[in-house]
mmCIF file of C-alpha atoms in Angstrom:
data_model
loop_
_atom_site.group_PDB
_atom_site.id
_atom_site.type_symbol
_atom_site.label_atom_id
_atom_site.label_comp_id
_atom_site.label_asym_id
_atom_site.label_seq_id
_atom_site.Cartn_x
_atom_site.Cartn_y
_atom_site.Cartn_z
ATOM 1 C CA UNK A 1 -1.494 16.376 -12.629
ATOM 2 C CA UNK A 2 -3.700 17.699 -10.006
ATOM 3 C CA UNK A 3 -3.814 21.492 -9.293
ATOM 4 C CA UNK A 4 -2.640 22.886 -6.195
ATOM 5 C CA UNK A 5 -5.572 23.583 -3.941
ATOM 6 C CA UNK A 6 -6.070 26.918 -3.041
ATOM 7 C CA UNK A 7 -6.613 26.034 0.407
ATOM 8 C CA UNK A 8 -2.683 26.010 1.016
ATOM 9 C CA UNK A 9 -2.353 29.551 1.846
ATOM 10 C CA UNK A 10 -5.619 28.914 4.012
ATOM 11 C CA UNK A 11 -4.547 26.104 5.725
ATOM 12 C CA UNK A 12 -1.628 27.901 6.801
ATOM 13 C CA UNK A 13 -3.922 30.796 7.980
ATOM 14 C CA UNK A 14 -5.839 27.986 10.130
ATOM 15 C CA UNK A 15 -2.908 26.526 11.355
ATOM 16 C CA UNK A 16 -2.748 27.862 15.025
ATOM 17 C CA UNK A 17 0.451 27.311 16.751
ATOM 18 C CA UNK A 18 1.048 25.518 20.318
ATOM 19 C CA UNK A 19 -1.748 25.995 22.383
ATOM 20 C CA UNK A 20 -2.350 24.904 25.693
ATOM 21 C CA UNK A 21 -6.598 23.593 24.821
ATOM 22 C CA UNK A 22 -6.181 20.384 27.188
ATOM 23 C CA UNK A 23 -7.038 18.191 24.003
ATOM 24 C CA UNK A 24 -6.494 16.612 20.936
ATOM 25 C CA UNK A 25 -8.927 16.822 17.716
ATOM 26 C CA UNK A 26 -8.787 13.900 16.054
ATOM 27 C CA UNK A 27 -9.932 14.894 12.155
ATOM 28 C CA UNK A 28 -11.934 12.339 10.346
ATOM 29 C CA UNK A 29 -12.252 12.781 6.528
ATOM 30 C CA UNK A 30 -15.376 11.718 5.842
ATOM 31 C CA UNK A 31 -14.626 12.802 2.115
ATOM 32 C CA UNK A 32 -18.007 12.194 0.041
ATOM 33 C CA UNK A 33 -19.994 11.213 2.523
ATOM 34 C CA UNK A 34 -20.287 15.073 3.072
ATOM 35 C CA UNK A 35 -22.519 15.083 -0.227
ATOM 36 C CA UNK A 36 -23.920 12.031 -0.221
ATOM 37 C CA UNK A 37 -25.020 9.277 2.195
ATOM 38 C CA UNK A 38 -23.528 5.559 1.886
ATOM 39 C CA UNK A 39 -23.962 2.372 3.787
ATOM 40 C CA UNK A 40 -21.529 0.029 2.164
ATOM 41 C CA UNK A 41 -18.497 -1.302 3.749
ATOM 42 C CA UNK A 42 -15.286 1.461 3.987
ATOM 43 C CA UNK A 43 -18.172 4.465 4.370
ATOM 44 C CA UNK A 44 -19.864 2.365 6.951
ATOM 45 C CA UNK A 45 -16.524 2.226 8.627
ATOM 46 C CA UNK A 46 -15.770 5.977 8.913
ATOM 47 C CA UNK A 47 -19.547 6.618 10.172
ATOM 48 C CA UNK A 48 -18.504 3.802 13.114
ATOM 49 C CA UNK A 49 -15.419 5.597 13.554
ATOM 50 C CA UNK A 50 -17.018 9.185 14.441
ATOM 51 C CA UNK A 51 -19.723 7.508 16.161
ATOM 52 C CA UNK A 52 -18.448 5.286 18.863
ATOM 53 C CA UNK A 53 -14.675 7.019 19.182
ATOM 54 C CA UNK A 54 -15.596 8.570 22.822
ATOM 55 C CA UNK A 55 -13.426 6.254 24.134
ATOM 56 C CA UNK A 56 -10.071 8.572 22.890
ATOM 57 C CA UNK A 57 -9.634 10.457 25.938
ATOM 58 C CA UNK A 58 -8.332 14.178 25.688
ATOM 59 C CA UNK A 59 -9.432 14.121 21.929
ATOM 60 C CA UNK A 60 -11.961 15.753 20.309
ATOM 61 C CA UNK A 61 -13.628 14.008 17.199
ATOM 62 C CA UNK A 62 -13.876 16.154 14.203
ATOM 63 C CA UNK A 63 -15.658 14.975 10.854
ATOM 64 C CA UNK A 64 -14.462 16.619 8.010
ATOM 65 C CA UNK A 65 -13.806 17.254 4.358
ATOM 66 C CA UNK A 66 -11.862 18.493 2.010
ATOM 67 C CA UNK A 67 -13.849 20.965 0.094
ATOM 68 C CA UNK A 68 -13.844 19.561 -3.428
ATOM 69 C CA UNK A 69 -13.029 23.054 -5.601
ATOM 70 C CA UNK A 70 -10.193 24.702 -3.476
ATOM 71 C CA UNK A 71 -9.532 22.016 -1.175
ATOM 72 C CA UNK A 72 -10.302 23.838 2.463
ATOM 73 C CA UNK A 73 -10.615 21.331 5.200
ATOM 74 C CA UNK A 74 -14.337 21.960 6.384
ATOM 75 C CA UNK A 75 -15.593 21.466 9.803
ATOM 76 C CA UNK A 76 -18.688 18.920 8.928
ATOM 77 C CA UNK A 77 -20.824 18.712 11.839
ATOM 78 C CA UNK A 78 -24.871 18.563 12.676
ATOM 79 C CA UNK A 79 -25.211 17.034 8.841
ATOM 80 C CA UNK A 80 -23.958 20.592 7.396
ATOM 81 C CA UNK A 81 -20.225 22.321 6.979
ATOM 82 C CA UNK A 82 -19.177 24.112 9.505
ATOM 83 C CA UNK A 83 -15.937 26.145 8.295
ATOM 84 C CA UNK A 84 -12.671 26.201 8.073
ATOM 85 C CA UNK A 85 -10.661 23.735 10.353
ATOM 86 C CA UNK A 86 -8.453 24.850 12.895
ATOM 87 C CA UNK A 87 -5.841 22.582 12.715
ATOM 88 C CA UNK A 88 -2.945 22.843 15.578
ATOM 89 C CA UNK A 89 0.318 20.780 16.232
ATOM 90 C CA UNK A 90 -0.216 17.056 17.394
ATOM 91 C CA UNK A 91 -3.533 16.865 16.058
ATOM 92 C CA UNK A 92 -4.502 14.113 14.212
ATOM 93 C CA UNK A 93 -5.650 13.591 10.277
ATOM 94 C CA UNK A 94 -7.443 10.358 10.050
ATOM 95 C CA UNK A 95 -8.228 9.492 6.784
ATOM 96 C CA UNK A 96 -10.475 6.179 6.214
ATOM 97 C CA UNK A 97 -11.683 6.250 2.827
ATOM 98 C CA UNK A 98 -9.269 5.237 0.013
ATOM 99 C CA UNK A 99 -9.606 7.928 -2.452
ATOM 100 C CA UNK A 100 -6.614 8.807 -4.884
ATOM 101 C CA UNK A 101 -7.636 11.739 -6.594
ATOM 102 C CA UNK A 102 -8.550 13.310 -3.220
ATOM 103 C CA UNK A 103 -5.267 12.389 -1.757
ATOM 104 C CA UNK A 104 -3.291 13.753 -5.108
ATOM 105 C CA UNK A 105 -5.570 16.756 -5.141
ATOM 106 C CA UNK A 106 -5.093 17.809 -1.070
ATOM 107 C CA UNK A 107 -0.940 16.354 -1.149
ATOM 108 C CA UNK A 108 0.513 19.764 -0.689
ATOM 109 C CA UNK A 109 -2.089 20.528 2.046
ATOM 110 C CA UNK A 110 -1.308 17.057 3.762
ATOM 111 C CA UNK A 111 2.281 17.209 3.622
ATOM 112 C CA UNK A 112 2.637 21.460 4.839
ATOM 113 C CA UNK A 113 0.228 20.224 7.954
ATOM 114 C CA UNK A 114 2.745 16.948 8.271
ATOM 115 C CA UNK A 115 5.146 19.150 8.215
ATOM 116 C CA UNK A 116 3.700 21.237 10.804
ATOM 117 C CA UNK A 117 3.425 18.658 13.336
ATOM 118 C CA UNK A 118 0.343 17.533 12.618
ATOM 119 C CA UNK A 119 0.521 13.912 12.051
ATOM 120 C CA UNK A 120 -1.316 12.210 9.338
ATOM 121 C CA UNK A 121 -3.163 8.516 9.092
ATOM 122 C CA UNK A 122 -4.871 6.449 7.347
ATOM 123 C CA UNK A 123 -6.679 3.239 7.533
ATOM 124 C CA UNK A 124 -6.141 0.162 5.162
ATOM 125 C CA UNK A 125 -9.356 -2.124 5.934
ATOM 126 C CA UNK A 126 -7.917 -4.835 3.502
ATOM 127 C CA UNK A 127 -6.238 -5.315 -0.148
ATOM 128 C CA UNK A 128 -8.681 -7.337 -1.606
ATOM 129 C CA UNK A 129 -8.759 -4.883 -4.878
ATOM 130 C CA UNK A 130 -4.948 -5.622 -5.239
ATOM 131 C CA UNK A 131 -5.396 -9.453 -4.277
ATOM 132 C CA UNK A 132 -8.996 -10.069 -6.259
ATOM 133 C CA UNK A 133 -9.312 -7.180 -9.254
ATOM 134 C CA UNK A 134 -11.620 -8.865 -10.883
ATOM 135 C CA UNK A 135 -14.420 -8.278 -7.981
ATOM 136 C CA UNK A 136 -14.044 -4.323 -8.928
ATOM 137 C CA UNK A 137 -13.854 -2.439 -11.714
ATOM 138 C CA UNK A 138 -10.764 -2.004 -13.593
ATOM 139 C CA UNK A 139 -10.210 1.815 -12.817
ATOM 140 C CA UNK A 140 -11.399 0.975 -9.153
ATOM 141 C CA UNK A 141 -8.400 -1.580 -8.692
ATOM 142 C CA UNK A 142 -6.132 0.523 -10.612
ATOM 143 C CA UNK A 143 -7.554 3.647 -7.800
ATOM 144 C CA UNK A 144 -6.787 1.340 -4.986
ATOM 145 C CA UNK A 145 -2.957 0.193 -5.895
ATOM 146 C CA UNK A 146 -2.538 3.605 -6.633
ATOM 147 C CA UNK A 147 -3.508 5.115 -3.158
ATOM 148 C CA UNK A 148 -1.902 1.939 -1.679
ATOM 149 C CA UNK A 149 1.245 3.297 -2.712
ATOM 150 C CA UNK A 150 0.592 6.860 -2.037
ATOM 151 C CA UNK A 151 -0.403 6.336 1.665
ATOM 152 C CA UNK A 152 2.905 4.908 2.312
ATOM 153 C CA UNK A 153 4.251 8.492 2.067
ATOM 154 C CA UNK A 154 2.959 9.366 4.825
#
């Protein structure tokens, strides 16, 4: 069972209420690719997402992560973090990577900024690990089903 990330008192702390900013930020977890570059498929994806997502009008997009230790959401801009996120009502989560143990780790965080107003997404690029396991490793498939179900929380 996953801690409880310390970032839940924080996140409330960075929570702003209703203000008038004339925009939207649009959160992108970028998850590992904070620590580590990747060009494969799904991480490919989320860079394509940040980079060409311009066309959102009244939105700002905002890379981030969730810090992996106490689970802040971190500003990750200019290749380095950037702090704390200041997250306000009718913003946007978007969260493109599958990754359970993130997603168990950071579920109190998600669901007190859900709960907020802010409203939380993901994106399922395909179920080929549920349809085809045996292209993936066994704890990979398992992962994937397991997140699968998760997202649908939300």
């Amino acid at each position: 069972m996953p801690r409880q990330p310390i970032a839940l008192k924080k996140a409330k702390l960075a929570f702003e209420k209703d203000v008038d900013r004339g925009y939207r930020n649009i959160f992108v977890n970028i998850s590992y690719l904070a620590f580590k570059n990747e060009n494969s498929g799904i991480p490919r994806v989320a860079k394509e997402i940040i980079k060409h997502a311009t066309f959102f009008k009244g939105c700002k997009i905002r890379p981030f992560y969730f810090h992996p230790i106490n689970g802040e959401m971190r500003v990750f801009e200019e290749g380095r973090s950037q702090g704390i996120c200041k997250v306000h009502r009718h913003d946007v989560v978007l969260n493109p990577i599958p990754n359970v143990r993130e997603l168990q780790f950071n579920a109190k965080t998600i669901e007190l900024l859900q709960n907020e107003g802010v409203l939380i997404g993901y994106i399922l690029h395909d179920i080929i690990a549920i349809t085809n396991p045996e292209y993936f490793k066994k704890r990979d498939a398992v992962d994937f089903s397991r997140w699968l179900q998760k997202i649908s929380y939300y």
